[in-house]
Coordinates of C-alpha atoms and ligand atoms in Angstrom, one line a residue:
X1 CA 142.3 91.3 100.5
X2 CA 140.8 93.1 103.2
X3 CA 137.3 92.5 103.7
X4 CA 134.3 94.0 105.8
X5 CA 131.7 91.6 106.2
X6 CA 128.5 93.6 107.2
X7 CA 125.1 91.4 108.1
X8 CA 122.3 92.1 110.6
X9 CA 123.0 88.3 112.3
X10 CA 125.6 86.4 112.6
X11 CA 126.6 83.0 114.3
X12 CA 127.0 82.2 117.0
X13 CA 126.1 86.0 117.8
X14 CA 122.5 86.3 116.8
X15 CA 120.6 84.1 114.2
X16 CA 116.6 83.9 112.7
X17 CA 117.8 82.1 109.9
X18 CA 120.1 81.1 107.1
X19 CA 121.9 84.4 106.5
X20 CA 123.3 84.0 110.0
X21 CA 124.8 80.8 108.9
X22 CA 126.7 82.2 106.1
X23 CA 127.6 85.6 107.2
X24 CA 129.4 83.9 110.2
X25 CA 130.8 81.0 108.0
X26 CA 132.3 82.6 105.3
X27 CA 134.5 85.2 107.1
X28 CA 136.2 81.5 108.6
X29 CA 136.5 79.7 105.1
X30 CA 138.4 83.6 103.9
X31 CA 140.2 84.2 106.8
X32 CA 141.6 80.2 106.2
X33 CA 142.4 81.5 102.7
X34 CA 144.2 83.8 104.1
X35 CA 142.5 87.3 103.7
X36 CA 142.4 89.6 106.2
X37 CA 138.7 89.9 107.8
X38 CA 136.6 91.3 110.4
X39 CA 132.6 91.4 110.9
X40 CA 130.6 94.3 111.7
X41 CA 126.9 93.6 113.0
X42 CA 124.4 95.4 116.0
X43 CA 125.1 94.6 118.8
X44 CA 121.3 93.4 120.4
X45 CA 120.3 92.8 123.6
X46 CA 120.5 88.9 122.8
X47 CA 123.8 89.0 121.9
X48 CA 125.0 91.1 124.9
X49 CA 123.3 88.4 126.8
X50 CA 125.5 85.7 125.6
X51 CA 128.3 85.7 128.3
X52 CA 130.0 82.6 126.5
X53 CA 131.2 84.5 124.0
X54 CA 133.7 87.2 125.8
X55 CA 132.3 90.4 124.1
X56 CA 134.2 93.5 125.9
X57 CA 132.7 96.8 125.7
X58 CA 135.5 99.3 124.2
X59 CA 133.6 102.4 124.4
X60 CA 130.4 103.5 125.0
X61 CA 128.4 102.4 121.0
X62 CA 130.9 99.7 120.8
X63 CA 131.4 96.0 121.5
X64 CA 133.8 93.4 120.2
X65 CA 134.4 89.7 120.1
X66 CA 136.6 87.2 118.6
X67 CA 135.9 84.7 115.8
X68 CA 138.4 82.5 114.1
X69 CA 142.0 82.8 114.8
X70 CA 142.0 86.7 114.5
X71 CA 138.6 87.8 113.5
X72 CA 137.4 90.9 115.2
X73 CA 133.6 91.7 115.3
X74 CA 132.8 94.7 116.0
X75 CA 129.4 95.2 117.4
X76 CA 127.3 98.7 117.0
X77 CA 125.7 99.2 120.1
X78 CA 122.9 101.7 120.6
X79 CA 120.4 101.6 123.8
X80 CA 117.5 102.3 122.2
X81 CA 117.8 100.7 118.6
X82 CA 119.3 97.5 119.9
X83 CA 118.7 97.0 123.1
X84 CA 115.2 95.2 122.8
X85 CA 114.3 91.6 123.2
X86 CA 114.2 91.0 119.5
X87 CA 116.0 91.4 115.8
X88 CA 113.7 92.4 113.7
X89 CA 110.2 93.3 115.6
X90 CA 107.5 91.4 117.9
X91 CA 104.2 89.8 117.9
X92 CA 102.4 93.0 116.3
X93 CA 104.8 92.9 113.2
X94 CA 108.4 95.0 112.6
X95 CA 109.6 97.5 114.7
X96 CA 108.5 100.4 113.4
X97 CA 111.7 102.3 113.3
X98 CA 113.7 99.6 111.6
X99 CA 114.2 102.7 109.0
X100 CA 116.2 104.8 111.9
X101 CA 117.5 101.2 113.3
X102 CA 119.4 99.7 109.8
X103 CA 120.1 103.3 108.5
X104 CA 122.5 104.3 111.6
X105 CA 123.6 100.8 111.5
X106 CA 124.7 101.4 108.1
X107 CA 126.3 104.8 108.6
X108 CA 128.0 103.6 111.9
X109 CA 129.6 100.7 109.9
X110 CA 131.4 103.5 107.6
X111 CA 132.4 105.7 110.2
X112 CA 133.9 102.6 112.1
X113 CA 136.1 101.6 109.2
X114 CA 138.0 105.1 109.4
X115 CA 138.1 105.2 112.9
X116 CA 139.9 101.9 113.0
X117 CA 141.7 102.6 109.7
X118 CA 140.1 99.6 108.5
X119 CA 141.1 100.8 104.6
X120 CA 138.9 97.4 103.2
X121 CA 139.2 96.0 99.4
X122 CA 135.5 95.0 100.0
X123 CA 132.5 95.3 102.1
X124 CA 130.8 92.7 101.6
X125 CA 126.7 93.5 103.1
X126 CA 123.8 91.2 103.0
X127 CA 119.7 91.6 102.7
X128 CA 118.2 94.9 103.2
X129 CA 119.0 95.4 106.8
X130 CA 122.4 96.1 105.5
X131 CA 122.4 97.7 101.8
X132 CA 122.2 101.2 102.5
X133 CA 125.9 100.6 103.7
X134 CA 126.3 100.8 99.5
X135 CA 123.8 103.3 99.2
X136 CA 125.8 105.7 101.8
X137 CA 129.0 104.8 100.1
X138 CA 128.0 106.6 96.8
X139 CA 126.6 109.9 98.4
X140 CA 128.7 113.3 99.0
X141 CA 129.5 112.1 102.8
X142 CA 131.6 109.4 102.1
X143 CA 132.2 109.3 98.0
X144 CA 133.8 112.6 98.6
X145 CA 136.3 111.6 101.7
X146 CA 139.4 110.1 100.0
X147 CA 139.4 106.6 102.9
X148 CA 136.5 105.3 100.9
X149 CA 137.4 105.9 97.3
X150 CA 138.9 102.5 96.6
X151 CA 135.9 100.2 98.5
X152 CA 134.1 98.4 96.4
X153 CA 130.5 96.8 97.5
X154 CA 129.6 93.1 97.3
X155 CA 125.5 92.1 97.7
X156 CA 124.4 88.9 98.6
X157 CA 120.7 88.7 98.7
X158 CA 119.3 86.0 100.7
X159 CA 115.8 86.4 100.0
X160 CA 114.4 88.7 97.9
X161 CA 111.0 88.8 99.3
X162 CA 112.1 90.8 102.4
X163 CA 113.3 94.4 101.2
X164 CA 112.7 96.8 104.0
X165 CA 110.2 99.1 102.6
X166 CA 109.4 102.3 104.3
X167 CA 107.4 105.2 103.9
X168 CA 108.5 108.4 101.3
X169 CA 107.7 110.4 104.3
X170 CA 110.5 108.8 106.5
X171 CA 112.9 109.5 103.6
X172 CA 114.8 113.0 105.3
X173 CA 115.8 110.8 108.2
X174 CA 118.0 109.0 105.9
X175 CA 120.3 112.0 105.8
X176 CA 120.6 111.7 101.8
X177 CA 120.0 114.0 98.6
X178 CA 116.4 113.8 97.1
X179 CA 118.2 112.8 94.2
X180 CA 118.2 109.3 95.8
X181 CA 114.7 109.2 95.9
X182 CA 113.9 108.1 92.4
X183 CA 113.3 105.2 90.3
X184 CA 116.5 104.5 89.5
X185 CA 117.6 104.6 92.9
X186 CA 116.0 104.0 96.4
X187 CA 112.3 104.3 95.1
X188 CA 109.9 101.4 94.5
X189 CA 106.3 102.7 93.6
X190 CA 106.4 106.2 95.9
X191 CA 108.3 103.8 98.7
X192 CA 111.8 103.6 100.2
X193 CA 113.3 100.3 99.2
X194 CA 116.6 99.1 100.8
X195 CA 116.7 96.3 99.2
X196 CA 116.0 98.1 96.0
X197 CA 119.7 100.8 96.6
X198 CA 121.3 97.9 97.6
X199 CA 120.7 96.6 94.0
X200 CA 121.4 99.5 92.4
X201 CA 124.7 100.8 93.9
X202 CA 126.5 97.6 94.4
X203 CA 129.7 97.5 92.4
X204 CA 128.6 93.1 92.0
X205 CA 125.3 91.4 93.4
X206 CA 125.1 87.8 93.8
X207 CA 122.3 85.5 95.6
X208 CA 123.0 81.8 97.4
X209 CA 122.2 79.7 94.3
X210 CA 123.1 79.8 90.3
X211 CA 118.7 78.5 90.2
X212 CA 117.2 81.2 92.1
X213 CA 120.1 84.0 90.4
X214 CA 117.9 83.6 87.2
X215 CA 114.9 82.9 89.2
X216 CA 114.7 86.3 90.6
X217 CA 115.3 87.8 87.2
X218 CA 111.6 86.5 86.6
X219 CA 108.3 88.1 86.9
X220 CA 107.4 85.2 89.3
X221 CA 110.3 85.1 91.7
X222 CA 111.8 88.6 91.4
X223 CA 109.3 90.4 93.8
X224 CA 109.1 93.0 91.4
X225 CA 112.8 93.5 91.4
X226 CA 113.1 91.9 88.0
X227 CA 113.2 95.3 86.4
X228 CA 116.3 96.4 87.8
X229 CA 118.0 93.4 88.2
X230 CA 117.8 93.1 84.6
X231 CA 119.5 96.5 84.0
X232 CA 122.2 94.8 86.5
X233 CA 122.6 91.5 84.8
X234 CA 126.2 91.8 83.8
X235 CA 126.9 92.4 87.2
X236 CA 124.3 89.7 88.6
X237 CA 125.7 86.1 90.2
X238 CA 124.9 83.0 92.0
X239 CA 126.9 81.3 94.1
X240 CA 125.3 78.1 96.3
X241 CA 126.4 79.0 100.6
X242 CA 128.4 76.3 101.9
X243 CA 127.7 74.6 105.6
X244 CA 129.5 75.1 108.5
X245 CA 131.0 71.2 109.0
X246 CA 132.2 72.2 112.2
X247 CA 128.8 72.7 113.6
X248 CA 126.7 70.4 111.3
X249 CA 128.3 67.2 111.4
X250 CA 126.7 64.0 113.3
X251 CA 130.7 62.7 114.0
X252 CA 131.5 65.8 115.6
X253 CA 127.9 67.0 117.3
X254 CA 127.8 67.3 120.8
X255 CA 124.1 68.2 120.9
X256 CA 122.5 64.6 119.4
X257 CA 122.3 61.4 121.3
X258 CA 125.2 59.3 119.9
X259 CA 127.7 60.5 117.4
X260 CA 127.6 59.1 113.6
X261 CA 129.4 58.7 110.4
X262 CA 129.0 57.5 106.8
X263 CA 131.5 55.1 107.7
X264 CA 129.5 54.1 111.1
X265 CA 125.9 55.0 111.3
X266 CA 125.0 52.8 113.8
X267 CA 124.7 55.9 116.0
X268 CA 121.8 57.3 114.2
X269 CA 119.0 54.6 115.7
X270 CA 119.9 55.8 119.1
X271 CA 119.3 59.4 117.7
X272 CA 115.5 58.4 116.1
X273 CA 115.0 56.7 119.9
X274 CA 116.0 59.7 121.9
X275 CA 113.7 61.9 119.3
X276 CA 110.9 59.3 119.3
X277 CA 111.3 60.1 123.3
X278 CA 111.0 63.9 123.1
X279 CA 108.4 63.5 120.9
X280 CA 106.4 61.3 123.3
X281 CA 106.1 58.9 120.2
X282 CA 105.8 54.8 120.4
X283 CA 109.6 53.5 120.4
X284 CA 109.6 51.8 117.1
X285 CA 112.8 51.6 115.2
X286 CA 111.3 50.8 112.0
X287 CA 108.6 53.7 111.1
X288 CA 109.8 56.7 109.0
X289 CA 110.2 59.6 110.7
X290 CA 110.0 62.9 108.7
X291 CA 111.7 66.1 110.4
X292 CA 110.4 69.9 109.6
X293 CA 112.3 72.1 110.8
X294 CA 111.5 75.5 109.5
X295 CA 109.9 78.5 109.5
X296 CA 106.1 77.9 109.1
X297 CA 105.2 80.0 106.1
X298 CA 104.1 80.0 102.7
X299 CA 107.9 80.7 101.4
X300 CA 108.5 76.8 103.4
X301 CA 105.8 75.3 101.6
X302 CA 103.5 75.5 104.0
X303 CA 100.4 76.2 102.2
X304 CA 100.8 72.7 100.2
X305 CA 101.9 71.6 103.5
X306 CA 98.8 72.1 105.6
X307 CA 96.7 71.6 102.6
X308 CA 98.1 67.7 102.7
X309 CA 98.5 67.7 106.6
X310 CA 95.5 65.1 107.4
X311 CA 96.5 62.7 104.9
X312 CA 100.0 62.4 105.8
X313 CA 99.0 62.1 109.4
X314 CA 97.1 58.9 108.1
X315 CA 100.4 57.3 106.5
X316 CA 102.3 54.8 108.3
X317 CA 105.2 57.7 109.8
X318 CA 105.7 59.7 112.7
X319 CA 106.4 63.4 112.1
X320 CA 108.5 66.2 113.9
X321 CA 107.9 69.9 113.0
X322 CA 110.3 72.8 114.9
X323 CA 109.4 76.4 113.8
X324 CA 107.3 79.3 114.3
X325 CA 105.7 81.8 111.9
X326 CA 102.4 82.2 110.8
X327 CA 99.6 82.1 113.4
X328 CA 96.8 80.3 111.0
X329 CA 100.0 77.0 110.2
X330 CA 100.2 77.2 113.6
X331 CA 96.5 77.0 114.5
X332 CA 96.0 73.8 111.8
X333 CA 99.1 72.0 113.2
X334 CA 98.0 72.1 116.3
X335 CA 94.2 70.4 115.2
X336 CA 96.6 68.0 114.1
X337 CA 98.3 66.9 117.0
X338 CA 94.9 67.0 119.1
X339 CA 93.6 64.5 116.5
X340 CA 96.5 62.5 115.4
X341 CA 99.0 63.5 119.1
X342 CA 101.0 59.7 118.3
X343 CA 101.8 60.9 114.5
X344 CA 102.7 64.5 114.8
X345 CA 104.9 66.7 117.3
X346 CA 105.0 70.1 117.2
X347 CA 107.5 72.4 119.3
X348 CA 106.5 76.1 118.2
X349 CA 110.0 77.8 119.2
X350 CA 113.2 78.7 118.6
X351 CA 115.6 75.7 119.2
X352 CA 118.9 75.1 118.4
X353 CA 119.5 71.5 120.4
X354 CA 116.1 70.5 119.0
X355 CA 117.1 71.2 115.5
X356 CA 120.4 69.1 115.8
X357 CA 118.4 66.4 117.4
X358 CA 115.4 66.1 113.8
X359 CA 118.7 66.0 111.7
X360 CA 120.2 63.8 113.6
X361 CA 117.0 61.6 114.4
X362 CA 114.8 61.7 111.5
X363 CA 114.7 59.8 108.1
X364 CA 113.3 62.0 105.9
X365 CA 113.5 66.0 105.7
X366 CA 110.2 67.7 104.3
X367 CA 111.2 71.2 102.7
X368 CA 108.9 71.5 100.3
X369 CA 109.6 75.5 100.0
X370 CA 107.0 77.1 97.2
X371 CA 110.8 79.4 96.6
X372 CA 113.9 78.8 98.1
X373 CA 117.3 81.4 97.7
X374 CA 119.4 78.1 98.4
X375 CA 118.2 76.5 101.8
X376 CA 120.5 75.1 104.5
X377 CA 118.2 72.0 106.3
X378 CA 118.5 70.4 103.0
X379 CA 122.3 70.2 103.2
X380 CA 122.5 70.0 107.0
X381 CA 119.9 66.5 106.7
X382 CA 121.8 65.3 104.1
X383 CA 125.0 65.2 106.3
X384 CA 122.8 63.5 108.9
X385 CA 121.6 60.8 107.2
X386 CA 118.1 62.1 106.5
X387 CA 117.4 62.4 103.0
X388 CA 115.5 65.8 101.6
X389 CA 112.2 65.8 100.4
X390 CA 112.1 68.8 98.1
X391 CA 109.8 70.8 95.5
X392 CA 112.4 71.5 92.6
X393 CA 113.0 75.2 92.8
X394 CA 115.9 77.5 93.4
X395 CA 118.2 75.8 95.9
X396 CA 116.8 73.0 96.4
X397 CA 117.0 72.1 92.6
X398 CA 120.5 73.0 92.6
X399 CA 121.4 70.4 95.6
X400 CA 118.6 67.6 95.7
X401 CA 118.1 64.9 93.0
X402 CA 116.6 61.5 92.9
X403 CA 120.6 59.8 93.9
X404 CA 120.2 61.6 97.6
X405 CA 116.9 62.7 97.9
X406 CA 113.3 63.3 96.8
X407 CA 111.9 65.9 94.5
X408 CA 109.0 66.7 93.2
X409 CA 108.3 69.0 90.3
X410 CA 105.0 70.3 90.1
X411 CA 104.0 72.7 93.3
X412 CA 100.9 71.3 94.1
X413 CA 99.3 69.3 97.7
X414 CA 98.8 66.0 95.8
X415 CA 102.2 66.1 94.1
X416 CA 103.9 66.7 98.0
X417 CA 101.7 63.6 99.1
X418 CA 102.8 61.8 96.0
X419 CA 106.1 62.2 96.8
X420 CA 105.7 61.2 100.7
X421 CA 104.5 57.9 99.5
X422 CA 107.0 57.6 97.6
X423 CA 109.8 58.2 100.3
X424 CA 108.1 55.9 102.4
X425 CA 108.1 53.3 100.5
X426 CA 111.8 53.7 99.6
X427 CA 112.3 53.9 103.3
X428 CA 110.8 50.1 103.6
X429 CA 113.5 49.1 100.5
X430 CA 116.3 48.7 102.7
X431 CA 119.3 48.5 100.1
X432 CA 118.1 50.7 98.1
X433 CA 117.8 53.5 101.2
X434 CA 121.0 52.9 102.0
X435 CA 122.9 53.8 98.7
X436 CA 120.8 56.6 98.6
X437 CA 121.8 57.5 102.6
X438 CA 125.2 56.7 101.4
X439 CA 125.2 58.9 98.6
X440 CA 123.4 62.0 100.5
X441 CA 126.1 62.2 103.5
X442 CA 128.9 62.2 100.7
X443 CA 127.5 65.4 99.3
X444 CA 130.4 67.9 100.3
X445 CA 128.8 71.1 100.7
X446 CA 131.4 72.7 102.7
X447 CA 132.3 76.7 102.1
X448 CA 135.4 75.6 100.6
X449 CA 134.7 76.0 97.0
X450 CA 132.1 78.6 97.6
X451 CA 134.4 81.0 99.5
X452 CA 136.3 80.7 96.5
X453 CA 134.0 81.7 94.6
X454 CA 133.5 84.6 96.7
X455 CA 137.1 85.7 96.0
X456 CA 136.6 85.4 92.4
X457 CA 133.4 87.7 93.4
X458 CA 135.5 89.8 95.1
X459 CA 138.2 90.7 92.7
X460 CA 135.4 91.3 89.7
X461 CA 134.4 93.9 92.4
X462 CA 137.7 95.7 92.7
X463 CA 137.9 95.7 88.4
X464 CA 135.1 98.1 88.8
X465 CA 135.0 101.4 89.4
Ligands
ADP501 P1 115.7 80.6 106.0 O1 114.9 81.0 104.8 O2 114.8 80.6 107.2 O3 116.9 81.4 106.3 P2 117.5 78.4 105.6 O4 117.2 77.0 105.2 O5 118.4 79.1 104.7 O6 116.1 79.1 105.7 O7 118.1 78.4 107.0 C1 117.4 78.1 108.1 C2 118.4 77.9 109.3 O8 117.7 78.2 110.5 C3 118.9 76.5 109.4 O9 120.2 76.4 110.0 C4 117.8 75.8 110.3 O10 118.3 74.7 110.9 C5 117.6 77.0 111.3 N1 116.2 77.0 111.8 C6 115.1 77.3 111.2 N2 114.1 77.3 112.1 C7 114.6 76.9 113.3 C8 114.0 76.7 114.6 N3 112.7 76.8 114.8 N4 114.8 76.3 115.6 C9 116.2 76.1 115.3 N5 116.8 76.3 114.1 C10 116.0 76.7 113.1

C-alpha cells in the first residue's frame, strides 16, 4: 500500500508528547512490512534547528529528511506559521492563528501529494492539528480532481480532549462551503471543531487503546464527542500504540548510566545511583524511588497527585518528577521540595536524557492519569525495570495488572496513597518484586502486532467508498 502519514510532530523531528512517538514509529514497523511510506509534518523552527538530522531545503515551502531505509518526510515550511520557537503556542496560551497555521498545513499536504504524484491508498492523519486534511478531501477542490478519488482517510485520535476549537467567525478563512458549517459537519455548539470533521469525514477512526475506544463513546470521557462518535460506531476502533524498542530499551540505551537486561539487571543500581546523584538525594541503594515523568495536569492525575503530595513525601521513598504544565502543580511541588528537598526532585522542563535516566533509575512509575488514550511511560518503565503504578482507566487498564504492576481502581487521593504503600512494601519483598520486575520487562509492546493492525485498519479503509 501506499501510505501518507500526516501528524503535527514526529520523532526525532519534533515531539510534546505521545503522538510524536507513534506517528514516527509506525511508518518504520510499515515500511518493515513492506508498504511504501512517507511522512508529511510542518516543518518548525525546532526542527530546522536540528542539524543532526540532514534536512535539505528543496524549494522555497519545502524541506525533506530521511527516515528508515527509504522514508521521505516532507516538511511544510512557512516563515511565519512555523518559524516560531514553539508547536502549539507560548506561556499566554495557543497561538492564536493555529486556525490559519493547521488549515494550510492541511491543504499544503494535498497539494504536495499531486505535485509529487504521490497517488496514496491512505492518508493516515492524527489529532486535530491534522483532520481537516479529511475534511479538505471531501470538498469540491479536491473530491472533484480525479488524483484524489481513490484516497481513503484513516483517524487516529490521541486525545480527545484537545480538538482545536475556533471561532464561527474565522470560518471563511477555511476556504470551504457553509455547508460545512453545521452540526453534522465542522460545528460544535456555534464553534469550529477540527477534531469534530475529522470524525465525521474519515472513511475509519480508531484511538490508541480497545479501553478508551469505548471510553470516549461515554458521556464521561467523550468530551462531548460521544454524539457523533456514536453515529460512527461501525466505523470506530481501538488499537493499543506500540514502543519504539530501538529507542526505549535499557540493553541498547546510550543515554542511562550502565546498560541493562532482563537477563542481567545488575546495571540498573548504577542507574538509581547516578539518578539519586542528579537528584542531589542520599546514596542509598535500598529506598524506593518512584519516577514521574509527565505532563503536570489533571489528564496525569495530578489533582489526586498533589492532593496526596505531603503524605507520600512522609513515606520511606525518594521521588523524581520531570514535566511541566499547569502553573498551580507547579507552585505545590515546589512547597514540597522546599519542605521535604531530600524526598522530592523536581526538574520543570523538557528533557529527553532526563526521561531515559527515571526509567532507567527508578523502581516505581506513578501515572495515576484521571484518563488516559493508551499512555507510553507505562510501557517504556516497564521495559526498564520499573514497575507502573496506575489508576485503571483507558490505557493503562489495557496494559497494567497486579503480575507487572500496580493499579488501583477507584480515582480518589486516598486510594493513590493506598496503593503507594502498597508498592512500597512490595518493593521491601524482595522475591516477590523480582517476579513481578521479571514479568513487567517481558511485556512485548513492540509496533509489531499493532502495525498490523493498522493494515487491517487500512484495508477496511479502502472497502469504503
Ligand atoms: P501524552 O498524553 O503526554 O502524549 P504519553 O504517555 O502518551 O502522554 O507520552 C508521553 C511521552 O512524552 C513519553 O515518551 C514520555 O517519556 C515523554 N515525556 C513527557 N513529558 C516529558 C518531559 N518533561 N521530558 C521528556 N519527555 C517527556
Amino acid at each position: 500500500m501506499k501510505i501518507v502519514m500526516c501528524a503535527s510532530e514526529i520523532v526525532p523531528f519534533a515531539k510534546t508528547g505521545g503522538l510524536a512517538d507513534v506517528a514516527g514509529a509506525l511508518p518504520l514497523a510499515l515500511e518493515k512490512a513492506g508498504h511504501e511510506v512517507i511522512v508529511v509534518m510542518p516543518g518548525y523552527k525546532t526542527v530546522h534547528a536540528k542539524t543532526a538530522l540532514s534536512i535539505k531545503n528543496v524549494r522555497p515551502g519545502l524541506s525533506i529528511a530521511e527516515i528508515g531505509k527509504a522514508i521521505k518526510v516532507y516538511l511544510i515550511d512557512h516563515d511565519f506559521y512555523f518559524n516560531r520557537d514553539a508547536l502549539y503556542g507560548d506561556k499566554t496560551g495557543d497561538y492564536i492563528d493555529n486556525i490559519d497555521r493547521f488549515s494550510y498545513f492541511c491543504r499544503r499536504t494535498l497539494d504536495l501529494l499531486k505535485e509529487i504524484n504521490f497517488k496514496a491508498d491512505i492518508v493516515h492523519c492524527h489529532d486535530w492539528q491534522s483532520a481537516m486534511v479529511a475534511v479538505y478531501l471531501n470538498s469540491t477542490a479536491y473530491s472533484t480532481d480525479q488524483f484524489y478519488k481513490s484516497m481513503r482517510t484513516v483517524f487516529t485520535i490521541h486525545n480527545i480532549g484537545y480538538q482545536g476549537l475556533f471561532s464561527k467567525d474565522e470560518f471563511p478563512k477555511l476556504g470551504l462551503a457553509w455547508n460545512f458549517f453545521g452540526v453534522d459537519s465542522l460545528e460544535y455548539y456555534a464553534q469550529i471543531n477540527f477534531l469534530k470533521g475529522g470524525i465525521v469525514f474519515s472513511d475509519v477512526i480508531n484511538t490508541v487503546s480497545d479501553t478508551y475506544s469505548k471510553e470516549i463513546c461515554t458521556k464521561e470521557f467523550g468530551f462531548g464527542m460521544e454524539g457523533i462518535l456514536d453515529k460512527r460506531k461501525d466505523a470506530l476502533f481501538g488499537i493499543i500504540n506500540g514502543l519504539d524498542y530501538s529507542i526505549w530499551d535499557p540493553a541498547v540505551d546510550n543515554l542511562i548510566a550502565s546498560k541493562f537486561s532482563a537477563k542481567n539487571i545488575s546495571g540498573k543500581s548504577e542507574c538509581k545511583e547516578d539518578l539519586q546523584k542528579i537528584c542531589k538525594f542520599p546514596l542509598k541503594p535500598n529506598i524506593p524511588l518512584i519516577g514521574v515523568v509527565s505532563r503536570l495536569a489533571q489528564q496525569k492525575g495530578f489533582d489526586i497527585v498533589a492532593a496526596g503530595i505531603d503524605k507520600m513525601c512522609r513515606m520511606d521513598l525518594q521521588m523524581v518528577i520531570l514535566g511541566t504544565g499547569d502553573e498551580k502543580y507547579h507552585a505545590i511541588m515546589e512547597s514540597m521540595v522546599k519542605k521535604y528537598p531530600k524526598v522530592i526532585s523536581l526538574h520543570l522542563k523538557f528533557d529527553d536524557t532526563l526521561a531515559h535516566k527515571i526509567y532507567a533509575g527508578s523502581d516505581i512509575f506513578l501515572m495515576p492519569s484521571k484518563y488516559e488514550p493508551c499512555g507510553l511511560g507505562q510501557m517504556i518503565s516497564m521495559k526498564y525495570a520499573t514497575l507502573p503504578l496506575v489508576y485503571k482507566t483507558g490505557g493503562l487498564a489495557d496494559t497494567v495488572d497486579a503480575s507487572n504492576g500496580f493499579v488501583f481502581d477507584k480515582y480518589s487521593a486516598d486510594d493513590l496513597l493506598k496503593t503507594v504503600k502498597k508498592s512500597l512494601t512490595a518493593y521491601h519483598a524482595v522475591d516477590k518484586w523480582k517476579k513481578l520486575v521479571d514479568k513487567a520487562m517481558k511485556c512485548d509492546f513492540s509496533w509489531f502486532e499493532s502495525a498490523k493492525k493498522y493494515v487491517q485498519l487500512y484495508e477496511n479503509a479502502r472497502k469504503r467508498s
